[in-house]
Amino acid sequence: ESLLAAIKDKDSDVRQAAIASLGRIRDPNAIGTLVLALVDADTNVRHAAASAELRQAERSRSDRHHDRKRRYRSACQGCAGR
């Protein structure tokens, strides 16, 4: 919650740090907040938001890839005795 409050701070350095932190922890619940930060008045805040969004997307893609591999392995385990 304190990160979400910091994103509304008047100081752009505080907003930028909060956005960067949200990107590092990759909280999927923060996506809406990150999207809003993409239109911040400060260029550095917008850049931090874009970087954080990219991290979220990379993690999501990686998670989906690992999920597919797990499902494949699970399905193939039953095929070994055939």
Backbone as a chain_set.jsonl record, in Angstrom:
{"seq": "ESLLAAIKDKDSDVRQAAIASLGRIRDPNAIGTLVLALVDADTNVRHAAASAELRQAERSRSDRHHDRKRRYRSACQGCAGR", "coords": {"N": [[0.814, -1.203, 0.0], [1.983, 1.238, 0.698], [3.681, 1.738, -1.446], [1.857, 2.183, -3.477], [0.722, 4.532, -2.551], [2.944, 6.185, -2.71], [3.227, 6.533, -5.398], [1.553, 8.549, -6.011], [2.786, 10.74, -5.036], [4.005, 14.136, -4.81], [6.603, 14.598, -5.531], [8.597, 13.778, -8.197], [10.777, 12.059, -8.185], [10.23, 10.349, -6.08], [7.905, 9.128, -7.039], [8.985, 7.842, -9.279], [10.793, 6.037, -8.059], [8.989, 4.447, -6.647], [7.513, 3.282, -8.735], [9.557, 1.864, -10.02], [10.16, 0.052, -7.993], [7.759, -1.406, -7.859], [7.937, -2.626, -10.332], [10.148, -4.292, -9.927], [9.227, -6.095, -7.976], [7.239, -7.265, -9.337], [4.4, -7.408, -9.133], [1.352, -8.615, -10.069], [-1.028, -7.327, -9.522], [-0.49, -4.687, -9.707], [-0.563, -3.74, -12.247], [-2.528, -2.011, -13.406], [-1.932, 0.38, -12.098], [0.637, 0.823, -13.046], [0.103, 1.244, -15.736], [-1.301, 3.652, -15.623], [0.777, 5.274, -14.798], [2.222, 5.539, -17.083], [1.47, 7.82, -18.349], [2.392, 9.887, -16.858], [3.484, 13.176, -15.923], [6.219, 13.478, -15.772], [9.104, 12.536, -17.51], [10.997, 10.6, -16.654], [9.527, 9.09, -14.841], [7.602, 8.016, -16.535], [9.292, 6.458, -18.137], [10.256, 4.635, -16.228], [7.86, 3.356, -15.643], [7.263, 2.157, -18.111], [9.413, 0.372, -18.298], [8.872, -1.233, -16.073], [6.438, -2.336, -16.856], [7.342, -3.874, -18.995], [8.907, -5.754, -17.638], [6.867, -7.064, -16.261], [5.462, -8.202, -18.41], [7.429, -9.89, -19.478], [7.777, -11.689, -17.387], [5.233, -12.804, -17.249], [5.089, -14.071, -19.746], [7.182, -15.913, -19.425], [6.203, -17.403, -17.26], [3.932, -18.566, -18.449], [5.191, -20.155, -20.37], [6.603, -21.986, -18.758], [4.448, -23.195, -17.49], [3.238, -24.501, -19.651], [5.277, -26.362, -20.254], [5.242, -27.89, -17.902], [2.656, -29.018, -18.014], [2.938, -30.556, -20.342], [4.973, -32.372, -19.597], [3.655, -33.654, -17.515], [1.54, -34.836, -18.871], [2.948, -36.544, -20.517], [4.063, -38.357, -18.759], [2.229, -40.348, -18.289], [2.403, -41.753, -20.624], [4.633, -43.343, -20.72], [4.48, -46.088, -20.092], [3.272, -47.262, -22.206]], "CA": [[0.0, 0.0, 0.0], [2.814, 2.442, 0.739], [4.162, 1.991, -2.803], [0.756, 2.771, -4.228], [0.594, 5.918, -2.092], [4.119, 6.917, -3.186], [3.046, 6.819, -6.82], [0.787, 9.796, -6.09], [3.576, 11.783, -4.386], [4.29, 15.307, -5.639], [8.001, 14.507, -5.958], [8.712, 12.798, -9.281], [11.769, 11.045, -7.814], [9.525, 9.391, -5.227], [7.038, 8.359, -7.935], [9.842, 6.984, -10.091], [11.29, 4.959, -7.206], [7.865, 3.556, -6.344], [7.225, 2.53, -9.958], [10.658, 0.91, -10.202], [9.983, -1.016, -6.993], [6.651, -2.261, -8.311], [8.454, -3.435, -11.433], [11.04, -5.334, -9.414], [8.494, -7.146, -7.263], [6.395, -7.879, -10.365], [3.072, -7.681, -8.588], [0.36, -8.51, -11.136], [-2.099, -6.419, -9.111], [-0.039, -3.311, -9.912], [-0.562, -3.423, -13.676], [-3.336, -0.813, -13.635], [-1.176, 1.531, -11.602], [1.745, 1.04, -13.971], [-0.463, 1.808, -16.958], [-1.567, 5.068, -15.346], [2.054, 5.99, -14.697], [2.749, 5.753, -18.433], [1.107, 9.171, -18.791], [2.868, 10.838, -15.852], [4.081, 14.389, -16.491], [7.676, 13.369, -15.743], [9.645, 11.552, -18.45], [11.647, 9.497, -15.931], [8.468, 8.25, -14.279], [7.046, 7.259, -17.667], [10.282, 5.448, -18.515], [10.234, 3.598, -15.188], [6.608, 2.606, -15.816], [7.406, 1.312, -19.299], [10.334, -0.71, -17.929], [8.159, -2.116, -15.153], [5.472, -3.074, -17.674], [8.098, -4.86, -19.752], [9.237, -6.838, -16.703], [5.627, -7.815, -16.024], [5.17, -8.983, -19.612], [8.426, -10.957, -19.583], [7.474, -12.7, -16.374], [4.005, -13.471, -17.653], [5.443, -14.963, -20.852], [7.989, -16.983, -18.854], [5.305, -18.251, -16.469], [3.11, -19.353, -19.384], [6.067, -21.155, -20.978], [6.86, -23.035, -17.758], [3.19, -23.912, -17.293], [3.072, -25.424, -20.787], [6.243, -27.453, -20.088], [4.759, -28.755, -16.819], [1.517, -29.789, -18.521], [3.465, -31.525, -21.299], [5.646, -33.43, -18.837], [2.641, -34.389, -16.777], [0.804, -35.662, -19.835], [3.857, -37.574, -21.046], [4.361, -39.36, -17.734], [1.3, -41.466, -18.472], [2.685, -42.428, -21.883], [5.865, -44.132, -20.606], [4.213, -47.509, -20.011], [2.553, -47.729, -23.398]], "C": [[0.851, 1.256, 0.0], [3.398, 2.757, -0.64], [3.078, 2.659, -3.642], [0.532, 4.226, -3.833], [1.747, 6.766, -2.64], [3.992, 7.288, -4.656], [2.284, 8.124, -7.024], [1.545, 10.973, -5.468], [3.85, 12.935, -5.352], [5.697, 15.254, -6.224], [8.154, 13.404, -7.011], [9.753, 11.724, -8.974], [11.141, 9.952, -6.944], [8.624, 8.505, -6.098], [7.856, 7.374, -8.767], [10.354, 5.793, -9.278], [10.186, 3.951, -6.887], [7.521, 2.681, -7.548], [8.303, 1.479, -10.188], [10.534, -0.248, -9.22], [8.86, -1.963, -7.382], [7.099, -3.16, -9.465], [9.341, -4.555, -10.956], [10.275, -6.447, -8.714], [7.499, -7.852, -8.172], [5.035, -8.319, -9.833], [2.031, -7.526, -9.691], [-0.797, -7.574, -10.793], [-1.743, -4.956, -9.378], [-0.123, -2.874, -11.368], [-1.366, -2.155, -13.975], [-2.613, 0.447, -13.215], [-0.036, 1.861, -12.544], [1.254, 1.675, -15.276], [-0.75, 3.301, -16.762], [-0.284, 5.879, -15.296], [2.681, 6.235, -16.067], [2.419, 7.143, -18.984], [1.49, 10.239, -17.756], [3.525, 12.031, -16.554], [5.6, 14.289, -16.6], [8.153, 12.229, -16.652], [10.267, 10.356, -17.738], [10.632, 8.555, -15.307], [7.849, 7.402, -15.39], [7.996, 6.154, -18.101], [10.295, 4.299, -17.503], [8.984, 2.729, -15.327], [6.693, 1.677, -17.018], [8.329, 0.132, -19.013], [9.653, -1.722, -17.019], [7.13, -2.961, -15.9], [6.172, -4.17, -18.472], [8.479, -6.038, -18.864], [8.012, -7.709, -16.431], [5.33, -8.727, -17.211], [6.147, -10.14, -19.767], [8.138, -12.062, -18.579], [6.231, -13.498, -16.763], [4.288, -14.478, -18.768], [6.235, -16.155, -20.329], [7.126, -17.951, -18.05], [4.453, -19.131, -17.368], [3.939, -20.458, -20.026], [6.31, -22.314, -20.008], [5.592, -23.839, -17.473], [2.959, -24.918, -18.415], [4.016, -26.61, -20.652], [5.781, -28.415, -19.001], [3.593, -29.611, -17.289], [1.976, -30.874, -19.489], [4.121, -32.684, -20.561], [4.645, -34.289, -18.084], [1.882, -35.321, -17.713], [1.665, -36.8, -20.342], [4.199, -38.649, -20.026], [3.452, -40.575, -17.877], [1.569, -42.278, -19.72], [3.855, -43.4, -21.77], [5.592, -45.648, -20.631], [3.534, -48.066, -21.234], [3.457, -48.312, -24.429]], "O": [[0.484, 2.247, -0.633], [3.591, 3.927, -0.971], [3.349, 3.579, -4.414], [0.193, 5.058, -4.675], [1.551, 7.929, -2.992], [4.596, 8.263, -5.104], [2.364, 8.733, -8.091], [1.009, 12.078, -5.381], [3.919, 12.734, -6.564], [5.948, 15.807, -7.294], [7.873, 12.236, -6.74], [9.631, 10.595, -9.45], [11.486, 8.777, -7.064], [8.583, 7.287, -5.92], [7.468, 6.218, -8.937], [10.345, 4.663, -9.765], [10.427, 2.744, -6.862], [7.268, 1.485, -7.401], [7.996, 0.332, -10.514], [10.777, -1.4, -9.58], [8.993, -3.18, -7.251], [6.685, -4.316, -9.557], [9.304, -5.655, -11.507], [10.632, -7.618, -8.842], [6.975, -8.91, -7.825], [4.59, -9.445, -10.056], [1.84, -6.423, -10.203], [-1.475, -7.079, -11.693], [-2.606, -4.083, -9.284], [0.22, -1.735, -11.685], [-0.903, -1.307, -14.738], [-2.677, 1.467, -13.901], [0.235, 3.03, -12.817], [1.921, 2.542, -15.842], [-0.467, 4.112, -17.644], [-0.261, 7.04, -15.704], [3.586, 7.061, -16.19], [3.016, 7.587, -19.965], [0.97, 11.354, -17.782], [4.058, 11.893, -17.655], [6.202, 14.955, -17.443], [7.661, 11.104, -16.566], [10.085, 9.218, -18.171], [10.859, 7.347, -15.253], [7.604, 6.21, -15.204], [7.564, 5.041, -18.399], [10.34, 3.13, -17.885], [9.044, 1.512, -15.149], [6.243, 0.534, -16.951], [8.053, -0.989, -19.441], [9.838, -2.929, -17.177], [6.967, -4.148, -15.619], [5.645, -5.274, -18.605], [8.386, -7.191, -19.286], [8.109, -8.935, -16.377], [4.984, -9.894, -17.029], [5.751, -11.244, -20.141], [8.249, -13.244, -18.904], [6.195, -14.72, -16.619], [3.787, -15.602, -18.739], [5.99, -17.288, -20.742], [7.292, -19.167, -18.145], [4.268, -20.314, -17.083], [3.451, -21.573, -20.209], [6.23, -23.481, -20.392], [5.667, -25.045, -17.239], [2.536, -26.047, -18.168], [3.616, -27.747, -20.905], [5.913, -29.629, -19.156], [3.544, -30.806, -16.995], [1.458, -31.99, -19.459], [3.855, -33.847, -20.865], [4.78, -35.511, -18.028], [1.618, -36.473, -17.368], [1.168, -37.903, -20.572], [4.591, -39.752, -20.407], [3.869, -41.703, -17.613], [1.03, -43.374, -19.873], [4.042, -44.22, -22.669], [6.413, -46.406, -21.148], [3.247, -49.262, -21.279], [2.992, -48.745, -25.483]]}, "num_chains": 1, "name": "protein.A"}
